[in-house]
mmCIF file of C-alpha atoms in Angstrom:
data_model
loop_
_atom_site.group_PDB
_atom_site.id
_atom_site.type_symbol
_atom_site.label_atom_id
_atom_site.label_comp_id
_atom_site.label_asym_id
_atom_site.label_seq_id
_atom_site.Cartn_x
_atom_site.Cartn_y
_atom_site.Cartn_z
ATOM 1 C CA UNK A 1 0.000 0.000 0.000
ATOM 2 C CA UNK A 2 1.424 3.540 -1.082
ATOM 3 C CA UNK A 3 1.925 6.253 0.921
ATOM 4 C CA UNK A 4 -1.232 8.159 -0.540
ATOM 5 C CA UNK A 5 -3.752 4.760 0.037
ATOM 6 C CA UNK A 6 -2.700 4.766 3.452
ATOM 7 C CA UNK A 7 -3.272 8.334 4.525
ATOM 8 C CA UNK A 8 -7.146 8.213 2.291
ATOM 9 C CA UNK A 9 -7.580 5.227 4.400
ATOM 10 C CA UNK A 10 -7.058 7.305 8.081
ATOM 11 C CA UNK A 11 -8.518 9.876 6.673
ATOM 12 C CA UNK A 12 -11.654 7.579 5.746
ATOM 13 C CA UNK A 13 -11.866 6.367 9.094
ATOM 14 C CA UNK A 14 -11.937 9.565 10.944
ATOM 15 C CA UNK A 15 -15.057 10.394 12.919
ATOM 16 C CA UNK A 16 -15.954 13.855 11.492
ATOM 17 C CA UNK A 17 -18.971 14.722 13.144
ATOM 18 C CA UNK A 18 -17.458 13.790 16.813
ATOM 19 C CA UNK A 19 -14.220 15.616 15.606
ATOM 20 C CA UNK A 20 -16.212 19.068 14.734
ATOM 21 C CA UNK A 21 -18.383 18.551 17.603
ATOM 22 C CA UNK A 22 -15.186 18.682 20.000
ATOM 23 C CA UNK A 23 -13.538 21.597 17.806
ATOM 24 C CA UNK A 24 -17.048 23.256 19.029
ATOM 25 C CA UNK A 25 -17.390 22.195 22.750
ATOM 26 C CA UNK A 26 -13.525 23.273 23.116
ATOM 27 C CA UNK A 27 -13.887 26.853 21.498
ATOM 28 C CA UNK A 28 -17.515 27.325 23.486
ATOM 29 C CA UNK A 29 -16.343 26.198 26.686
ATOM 30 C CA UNK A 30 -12.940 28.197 26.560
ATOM 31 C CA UNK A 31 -15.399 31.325 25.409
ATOM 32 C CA UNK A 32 -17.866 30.923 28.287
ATOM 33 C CA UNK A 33 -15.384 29.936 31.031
ATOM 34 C CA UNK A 34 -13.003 32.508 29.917
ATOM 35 C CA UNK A 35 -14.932 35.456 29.469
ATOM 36 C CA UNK A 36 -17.537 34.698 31.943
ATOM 37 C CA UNK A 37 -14.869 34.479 35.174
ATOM 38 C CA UNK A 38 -13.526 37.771 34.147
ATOM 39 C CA UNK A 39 -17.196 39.467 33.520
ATOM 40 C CA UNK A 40 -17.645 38.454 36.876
ATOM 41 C CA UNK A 41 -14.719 40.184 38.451
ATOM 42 C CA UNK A 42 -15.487 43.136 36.547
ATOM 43 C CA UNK A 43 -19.146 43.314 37.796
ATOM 44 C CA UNK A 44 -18.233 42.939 41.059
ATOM 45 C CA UNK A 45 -15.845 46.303 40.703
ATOM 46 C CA UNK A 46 -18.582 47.818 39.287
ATOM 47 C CA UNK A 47 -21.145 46.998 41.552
ATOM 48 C CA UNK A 48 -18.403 48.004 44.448
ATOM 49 C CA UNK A 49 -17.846 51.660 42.991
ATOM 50 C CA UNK A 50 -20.903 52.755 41.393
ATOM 51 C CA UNK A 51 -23.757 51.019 43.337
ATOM 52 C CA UNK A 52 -23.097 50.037 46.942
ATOM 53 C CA UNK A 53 -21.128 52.259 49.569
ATOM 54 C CA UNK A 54 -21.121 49.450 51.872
ATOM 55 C CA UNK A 55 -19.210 46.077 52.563
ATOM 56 C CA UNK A 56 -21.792 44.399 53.820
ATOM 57 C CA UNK A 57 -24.719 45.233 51.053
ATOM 58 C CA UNK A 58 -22.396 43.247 48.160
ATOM 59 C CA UNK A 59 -20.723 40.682 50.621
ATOM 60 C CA UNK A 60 -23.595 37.824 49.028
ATOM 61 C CA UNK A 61 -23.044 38.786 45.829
ATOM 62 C CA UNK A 62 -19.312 38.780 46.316
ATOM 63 C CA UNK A 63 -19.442 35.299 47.578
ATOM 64 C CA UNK A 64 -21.653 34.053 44.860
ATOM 65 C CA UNK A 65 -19.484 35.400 42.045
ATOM 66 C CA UNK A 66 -16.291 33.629 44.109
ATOM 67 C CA UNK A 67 -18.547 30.257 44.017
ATOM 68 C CA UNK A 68 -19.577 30.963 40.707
ATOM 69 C CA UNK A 69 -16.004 31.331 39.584
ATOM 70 C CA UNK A 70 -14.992 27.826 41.319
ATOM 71 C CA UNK A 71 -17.871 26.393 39.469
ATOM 72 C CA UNK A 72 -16.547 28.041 35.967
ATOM 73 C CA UNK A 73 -13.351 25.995 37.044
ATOM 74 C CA UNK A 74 -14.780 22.544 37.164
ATOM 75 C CA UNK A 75 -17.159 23.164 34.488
ATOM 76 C CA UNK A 76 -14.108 23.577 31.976
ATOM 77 C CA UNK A 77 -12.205 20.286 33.160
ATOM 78 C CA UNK A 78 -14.719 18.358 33.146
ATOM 79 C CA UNK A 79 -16.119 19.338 29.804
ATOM 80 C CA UNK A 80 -12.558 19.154 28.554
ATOM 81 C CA UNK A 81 -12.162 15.379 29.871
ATOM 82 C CA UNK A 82 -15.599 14.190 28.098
ATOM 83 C CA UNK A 83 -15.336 15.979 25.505
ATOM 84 C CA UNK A 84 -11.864 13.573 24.754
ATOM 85 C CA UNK A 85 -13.738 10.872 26.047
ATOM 86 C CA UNK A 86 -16.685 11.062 23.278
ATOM 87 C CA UNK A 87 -14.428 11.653 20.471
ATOM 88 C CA UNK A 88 -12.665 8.525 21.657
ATOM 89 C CA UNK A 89 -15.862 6.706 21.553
ATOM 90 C CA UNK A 90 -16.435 8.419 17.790
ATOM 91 C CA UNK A 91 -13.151 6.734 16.874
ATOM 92 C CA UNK A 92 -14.136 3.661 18.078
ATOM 93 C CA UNK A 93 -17.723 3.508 16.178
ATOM 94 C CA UNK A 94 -15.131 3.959 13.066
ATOM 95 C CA UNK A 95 -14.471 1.909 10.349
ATOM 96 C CA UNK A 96 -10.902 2.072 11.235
ATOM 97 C CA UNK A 97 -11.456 0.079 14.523
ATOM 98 C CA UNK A 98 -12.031 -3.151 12.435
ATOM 99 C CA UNK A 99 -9.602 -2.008 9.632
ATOM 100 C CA UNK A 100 -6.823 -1.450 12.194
ATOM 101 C CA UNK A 101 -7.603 -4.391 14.688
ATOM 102 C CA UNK A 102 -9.413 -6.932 12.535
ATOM 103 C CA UNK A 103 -13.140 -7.985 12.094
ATOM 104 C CA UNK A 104 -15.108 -6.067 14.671
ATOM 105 C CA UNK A 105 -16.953 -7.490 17.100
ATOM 106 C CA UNK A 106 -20.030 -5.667 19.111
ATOM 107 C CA UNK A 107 -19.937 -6.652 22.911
ATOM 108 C CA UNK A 108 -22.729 -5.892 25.512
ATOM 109 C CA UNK A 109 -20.011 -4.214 27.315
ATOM 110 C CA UNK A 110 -19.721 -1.440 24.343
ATOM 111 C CA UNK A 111 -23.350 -1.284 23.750
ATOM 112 C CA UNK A 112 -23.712 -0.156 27.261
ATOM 113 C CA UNK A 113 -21.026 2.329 27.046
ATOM 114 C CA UNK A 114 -22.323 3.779 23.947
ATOM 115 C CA UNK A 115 -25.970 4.014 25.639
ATOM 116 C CA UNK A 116 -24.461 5.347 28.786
ATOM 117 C CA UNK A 117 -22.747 8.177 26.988
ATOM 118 C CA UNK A 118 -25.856 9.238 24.919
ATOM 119 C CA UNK A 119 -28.109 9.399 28.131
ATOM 120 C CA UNK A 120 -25.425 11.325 30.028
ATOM 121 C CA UNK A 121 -24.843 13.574 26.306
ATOM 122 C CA UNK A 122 -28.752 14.152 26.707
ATOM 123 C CA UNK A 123 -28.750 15.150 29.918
ATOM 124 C CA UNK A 124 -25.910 17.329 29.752
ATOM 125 C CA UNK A 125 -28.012 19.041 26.636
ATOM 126 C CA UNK A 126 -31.248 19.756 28.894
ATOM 127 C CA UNK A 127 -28.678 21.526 31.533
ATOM 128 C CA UNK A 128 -26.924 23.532 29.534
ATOM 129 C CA UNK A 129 -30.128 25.108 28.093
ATOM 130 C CA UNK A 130 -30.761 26.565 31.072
ATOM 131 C CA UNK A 131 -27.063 27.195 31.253
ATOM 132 C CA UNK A 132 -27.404 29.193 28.067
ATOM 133 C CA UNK A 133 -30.825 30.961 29.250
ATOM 134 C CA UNK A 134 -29.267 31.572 32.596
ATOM 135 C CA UNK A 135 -25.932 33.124 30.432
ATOM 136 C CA UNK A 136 -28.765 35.764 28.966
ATOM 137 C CA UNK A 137 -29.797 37.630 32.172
ATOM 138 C CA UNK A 138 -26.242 39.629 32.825
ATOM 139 C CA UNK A 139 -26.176 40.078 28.823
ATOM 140 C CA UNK A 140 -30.304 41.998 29.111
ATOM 141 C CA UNK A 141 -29.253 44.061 32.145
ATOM 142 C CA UNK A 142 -26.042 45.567 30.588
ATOM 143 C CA UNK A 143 -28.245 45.982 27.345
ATOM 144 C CA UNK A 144 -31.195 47.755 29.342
ATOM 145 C CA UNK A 145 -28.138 49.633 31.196
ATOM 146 C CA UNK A 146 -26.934 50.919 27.681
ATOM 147 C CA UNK A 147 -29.728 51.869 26.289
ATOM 148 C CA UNK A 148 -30.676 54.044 29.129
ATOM 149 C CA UNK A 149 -27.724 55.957 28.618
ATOM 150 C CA UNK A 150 -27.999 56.119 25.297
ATOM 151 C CA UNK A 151 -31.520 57.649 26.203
ATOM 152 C CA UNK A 152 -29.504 60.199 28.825
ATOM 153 C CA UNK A 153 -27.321 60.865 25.694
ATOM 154 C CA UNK A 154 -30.639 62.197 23.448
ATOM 155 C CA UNK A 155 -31.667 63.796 26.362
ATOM 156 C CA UNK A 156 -29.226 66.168 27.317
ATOM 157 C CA UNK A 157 -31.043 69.295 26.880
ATOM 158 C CA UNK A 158 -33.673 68.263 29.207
ATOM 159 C CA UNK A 159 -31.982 67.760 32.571
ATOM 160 C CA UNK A 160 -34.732 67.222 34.504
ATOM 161 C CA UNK A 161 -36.158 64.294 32.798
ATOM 162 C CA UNK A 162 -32.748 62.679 32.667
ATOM 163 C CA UNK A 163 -32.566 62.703 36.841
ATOM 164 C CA UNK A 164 -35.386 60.372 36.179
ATOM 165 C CA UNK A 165 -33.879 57.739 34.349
ATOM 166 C CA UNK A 166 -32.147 54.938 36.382
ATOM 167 C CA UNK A 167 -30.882 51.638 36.496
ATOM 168 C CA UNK A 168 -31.618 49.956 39.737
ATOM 169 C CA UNK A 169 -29.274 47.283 40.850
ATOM 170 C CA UNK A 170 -31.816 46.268 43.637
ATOM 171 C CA UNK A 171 -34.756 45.253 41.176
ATOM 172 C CA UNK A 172 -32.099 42.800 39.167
ATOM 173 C CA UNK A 173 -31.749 41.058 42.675
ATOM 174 C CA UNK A 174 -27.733 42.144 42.614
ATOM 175 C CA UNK A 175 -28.210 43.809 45.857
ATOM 176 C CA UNK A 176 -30.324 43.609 49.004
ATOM 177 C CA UNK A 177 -33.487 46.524 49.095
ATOM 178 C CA UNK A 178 -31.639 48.453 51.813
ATOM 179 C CA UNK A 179 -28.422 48.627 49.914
ATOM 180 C CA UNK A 180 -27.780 52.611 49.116
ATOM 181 C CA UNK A 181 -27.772 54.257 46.786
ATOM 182 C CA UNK A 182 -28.043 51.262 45.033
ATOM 183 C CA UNK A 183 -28.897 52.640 41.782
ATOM 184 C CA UNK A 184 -27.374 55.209 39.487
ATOM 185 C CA UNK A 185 -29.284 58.082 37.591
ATOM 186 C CA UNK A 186 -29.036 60.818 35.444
ATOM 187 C CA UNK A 187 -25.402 61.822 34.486
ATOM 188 C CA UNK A 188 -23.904 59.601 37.048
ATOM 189 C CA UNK A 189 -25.233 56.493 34.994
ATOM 190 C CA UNK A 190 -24.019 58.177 31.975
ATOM 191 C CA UNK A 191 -20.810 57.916 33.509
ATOM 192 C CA UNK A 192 -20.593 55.028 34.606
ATOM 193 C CA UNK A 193 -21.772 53.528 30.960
ATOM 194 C CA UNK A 194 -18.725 55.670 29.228
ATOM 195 C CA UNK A 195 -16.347 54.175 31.677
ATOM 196 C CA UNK A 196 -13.633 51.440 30.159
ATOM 197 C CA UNK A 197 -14.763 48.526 33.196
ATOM 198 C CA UNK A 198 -18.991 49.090 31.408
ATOM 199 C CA UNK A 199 -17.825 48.550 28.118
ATOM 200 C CA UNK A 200 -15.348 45.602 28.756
ATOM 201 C CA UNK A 201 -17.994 43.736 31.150
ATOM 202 C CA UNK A 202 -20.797 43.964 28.682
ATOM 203 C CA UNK A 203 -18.254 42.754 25.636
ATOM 204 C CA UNK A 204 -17.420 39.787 27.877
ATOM 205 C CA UNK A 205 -20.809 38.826 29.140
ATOM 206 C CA UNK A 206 -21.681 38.944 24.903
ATOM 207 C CA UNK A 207 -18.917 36.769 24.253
ATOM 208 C CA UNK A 208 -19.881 34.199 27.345
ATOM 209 C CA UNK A 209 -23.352 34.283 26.177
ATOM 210 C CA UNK A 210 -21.690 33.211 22.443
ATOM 211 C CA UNK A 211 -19.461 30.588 24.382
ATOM 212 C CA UNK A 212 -22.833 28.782 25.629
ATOM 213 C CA UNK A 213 -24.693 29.223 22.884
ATOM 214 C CA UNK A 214 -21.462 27.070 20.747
ATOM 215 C CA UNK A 215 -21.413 24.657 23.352
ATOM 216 C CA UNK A 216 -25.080 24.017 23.109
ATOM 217 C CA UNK A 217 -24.918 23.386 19.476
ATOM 218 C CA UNK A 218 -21.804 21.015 19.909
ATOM 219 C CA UNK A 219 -23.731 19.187 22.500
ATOM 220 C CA UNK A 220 -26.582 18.569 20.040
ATOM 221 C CA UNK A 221 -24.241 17.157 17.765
ATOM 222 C CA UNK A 222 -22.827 14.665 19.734
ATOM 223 C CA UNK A 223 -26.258 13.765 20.555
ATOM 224 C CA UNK A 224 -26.606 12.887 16.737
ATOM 225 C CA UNK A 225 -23.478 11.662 16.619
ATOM 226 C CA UNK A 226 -23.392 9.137 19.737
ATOM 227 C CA UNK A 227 -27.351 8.215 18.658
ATOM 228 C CA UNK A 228 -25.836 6.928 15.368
ATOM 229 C CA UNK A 229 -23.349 6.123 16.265
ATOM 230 C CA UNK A 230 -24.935 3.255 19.230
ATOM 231 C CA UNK A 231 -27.419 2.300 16.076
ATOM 232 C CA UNK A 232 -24.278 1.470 13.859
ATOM 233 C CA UNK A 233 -22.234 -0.317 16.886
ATOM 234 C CA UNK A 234 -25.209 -2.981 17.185
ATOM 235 C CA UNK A 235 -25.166 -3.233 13.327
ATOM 236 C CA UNK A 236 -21.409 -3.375 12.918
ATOM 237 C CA UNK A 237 -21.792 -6.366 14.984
ATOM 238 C CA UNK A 238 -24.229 -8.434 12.869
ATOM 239 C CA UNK A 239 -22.862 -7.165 9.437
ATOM 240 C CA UNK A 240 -19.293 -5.576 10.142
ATOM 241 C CA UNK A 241 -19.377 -2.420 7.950
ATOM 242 C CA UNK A 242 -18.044 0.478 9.503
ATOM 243 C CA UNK A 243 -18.947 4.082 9.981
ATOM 244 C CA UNK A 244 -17.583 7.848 9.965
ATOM 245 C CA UNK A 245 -20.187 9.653 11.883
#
């Protein structure tokens, strides 16, 4: 066998839909983890200098962004680790299993792996939906935040109705109700939304949001993927033709 037949035939046996689905889990994980631990740091400096004068009226939300941050930490290992683990299993569903190790053979052992891993892939799917529609709140408060300002910005010859546009940390459940001032208004919010910590915090919670949003699509793909490729592990074993899903 040449040196051309040999790479067509690794090339023929590689799992392609596994493969993009862990190019897409990798870049949306690193996105979301990334991006979402620093948003966090930065909204806690903003919440610290713009809307609470006092410790103890961000000390809850200062320890819920620390435990979200830990959480962040183990959400990116373990994706990392299963994310290997499926494209393994892709590999093994592969028509290069029986052309590398002989004629293949379907055990109960890999059937149950294979139906494991789809009802875990599943799973992992129905939480990170709410992952991603969780990922959305920060992303609508920093929108409302801007376009407030941008309505402050129009409104600059008025200055009385401007005093009467705010953004209220307190009604986004950020801060307790007795937190003060725990809202900015007028020309102080129009600060704060020119400020370089506004702009960076709301890029970052846009490109978190992105980051869940790609590793909800690469989760649905392995769904197809590990569905198929469980339907052609019980066939490979009756017929032993292989697969490159």
């Amino acid at each position: 066998m040449g040196c051309y037949d040999c790479c067509m035939k690794c090339l023929g046996g590689v799992p392609y839909c596994s493969l993009l689905a862990t190019l897409l889990c990798f870049s949306g994980i690193a996105l979301f983890c990334g991006c979402g631990h620093q948003a966090l740091t930065e909204t806690e400096r903003l919440i610290e200098t713009y809307f609470a004068r006092n410790l103890q009226d961000y000390i809850t939300l200062a320890y819920l962004i620390q435990y979200f941050q830990y959480v962040i930490y183990g959400l990116a290992s373990f994706f990392f680790l299963y994310c290997i683990i499926l494209l393994a299993e892709g590999f093994y569903t592969t028509s290069a299993a029986k052309q590398t190790f002989g004629e293949f053979r379907s055990t109960l052992c890999g059937r149950c792996l294979s139906s494991t891993f789809i009802l875990i892939t599943y799973l992992l799917a129905v939480v990170w939906l709410l992952v991603f529609a969780f990922s959305a709140l920060p992303v609508y408060f920093f929108y409302n935040m801007d376009a407030t300002c941008h309505t402050i910005t129009v409104l600059t010859e008025t200055p009385a109705s401007i005093n009467q546009l705010c953004i209220d940390a307190r009604q986004y459940g950020l801060l307790p109700w007795n937190a003060m001032p725990g809202k900015a208004c007028g020309m102080t919010l129009s600060t704060v939304c020119k400020t370089r910590e506004f702009r960076v915090t709301y890029d970052l919670y846009i490109a978190a949001f992105a980051g869940a949003g790609i590793t909800l699509l690469a989760l649905l793909t392995y769904m197809v993927s590990t569905t198929y490729n469980f339907a052609v592990l019980r066939y490979l074993g009756r017929k032993g033709i292989g697969t490159r899903c």
